[in-house]
Amino acid sequence: MSNALKLGEHSIWDVVDQKWVDQFIEILPPAWHSEDLIQLGEVYTFIGGKAVYQTLKNTDKGWVYAGICFMGQSENVVKGKCS
């Protein structure tokens, strides 16, 4: 996880500023990138043999930290704060 962003100060569904969005996109090619979902291009860990990723979701509040999610999804699968 050498390129993992340190998001430990963010709780799930906290709004993140544009700096975090830009870093998610620029640090590595995103694993997933659509209008409403960005997932960091490096696997965070594996759960049940499936990769999970640090995730941002675009909402009516702006971009929020969605936690650690399976590819293409925005439901956090890791309990507690994630860094």
GROMACS .gro file of C-alpha atoms in nm:
model
   83
    1MET     CA    1   0.000   0.000   0.000
    2SER     CA    2   0.283   0.240  -0.069
    3ASN     CA    3   0.058   0.473  -0.268
    4ALA     CA    4  -0.243   0.452  -0.036
    5LEU     CA    5  -0.382   0.787   0.069
    6LYS     CA    6  -0.399   0.845   0.440
    7LEU     CA    7  -0.773   0.893   0.492
    8GLY     CA    8  -0.780   0.789   0.858
    9GLU     CA    9  -0.908   1.132   0.957
   10HIS     CA   10  -1.214   1.084   0.738
   11SER     CA   11  -1.511   0.885   0.851
   12ILE     CA   12  -1.742   0.710   0.611
   13TRP     CA   13  -1.961   0.961   0.422
   14ASP     CA   14  -1.749   1.265   0.516
   15VAL     CA   15  -1.736   1.518   0.235
   16VAL     CA   16  -1.385   1.544   0.089
   17ASP     CA   17  -1.240   1.845  -0.087
   18GLN     CA   18  -1.123   1.858  -0.446
   19LYS     CA   19  -0.763   1.791  -0.335
   20TRP     CA   20  -0.858   1.435  -0.236
   21VAL     CA   21  -1.051   1.379  -0.558
   22ASP     CA   22  -0.752   1.498  -0.763
   23GLN     CA   23  -0.512   1.276  -0.566
   24PHE     CA   24  -0.736   0.973  -0.616
   25ILE     CA   25  -0.721   1.031  -0.990
   26GLU     CA   26  -0.354   1.131  -1.015
   27ILE     CA   27  -0.176   0.894  -0.772
   28LEU     CA   28  -0.229   0.593  -1.003
   29PRO     CA   29  -0.473   0.528  -1.282
   30PRO     CA   30  -0.797   0.467  -1.092
   31ALA     CA   31  -0.921   0.110  -1.059
   32TRP     CA   32  -1.269   0.252  -1.128
   33HIS     CA   33  -1.360   0.599  -1.254
   34SER     CA   34  -1.708   0.712  -1.346
   35GLU     CA   35  -1.916   1.026  -1.292
   36ASP     CA   36  -2.021   0.908  -0.947
   37LEU     CA   37  -1.749   0.670  -0.827
   38ILE     CA   38  -1.369   0.675  -0.806
   39GLN     CA   39  -1.162   0.392  -0.663
   40LEU     CA   40  -0.792   0.423  -0.594
   41GLY     CA   41  -0.584   0.227  -0.843
   42GLU     CA   42  -0.415   0.015  -0.578
   43VAL     CA   43  -0.581  -0.274  -0.396
   44TYR     CA   44  -0.633  -0.191  -0.028
   45THR     CA   45  -0.666  -0.555   0.080
   46PHE     CA   46  -0.856  -0.871  -0.011
   47ILE     CA   47  -1.179  -0.991   0.149
   48GLY     CA   48  -1.299  -1.338   0.062
   49GLY     CA   49  -1.041  -1.347  -0.215
   50LYS     CA   50  -1.179  -1.029  -0.376
   51ALA     CA   51  -0.991  -0.701  -0.399
   52VAL     CA   52  -1.128  -0.396  -0.217
   53TYR     CA   53  -1.039  -0.032  -0.282
   54GLN     CA   54  -1.047   0.308  -0.114
   55THR     CA   55  -1.354   0.472  -0.263
   56LEU     CA   56  -1.500   0.817  -0.325
   57LYS     CA   57  -1.866   0.859  -0.425
   58ASN     CA   58  -2.020   1.167  -0.584
   59THR     CA   59  -2.341   1.266  -0.403
   60ASP     CA   60  -2.568   1.570  -0.385
   61LYS     CA   61  -2.330   1.697  -0.111
   62GLY     CA   62  -2.026   1.655  -0.338
   63TRP     CA   63  -1.759   1.386  -0.323
   64VAL     CA   64  -1.769   1.179  -0.005
   65TYR     CA   65  -1.537   0.913   0.133
   66ALA     CA   66  -1.728   0.586   0.095
   67GLY     CA   67  -1.466   0.370   0.269
   68ILE     CA   68  -1.317   0.045   0.146
   69CYS     CA   69  -1.540  -0.114  -0.116
   70PHE     CA   70  -1.552  -0.389  -0.374
   71MET     CA   71  -1.484  -0.289  -0.735
   72GLY     CA   72  -1.760  -0.069  -0.875
   73GLN     CA   73  -1.948  -0.051  -0.545
   74SER     CA   74  -1.980   0.212  -0.272
   75GLU     CA   75  -2.072   0.004   0.032
   76ASN     CA   76  -1.793   0.001   0.292
   77VAL     CA   77  -1.683  -0.353   0.380
   78VAL     CA   78  -1.419  -0.267   0.642
   79LYS     CA   79  -1.537  -0.168   0.989
   80GLY     CA   80  -1.413   0.148   1.161
   81LYS     CA   81  -1.203   0.427   1.015
   82CYS     CA   82  -0.983   0.328   0.727
   83SER     CA   83  -0.639   0.464   0.642
   0.00000   0.00000   0.00000
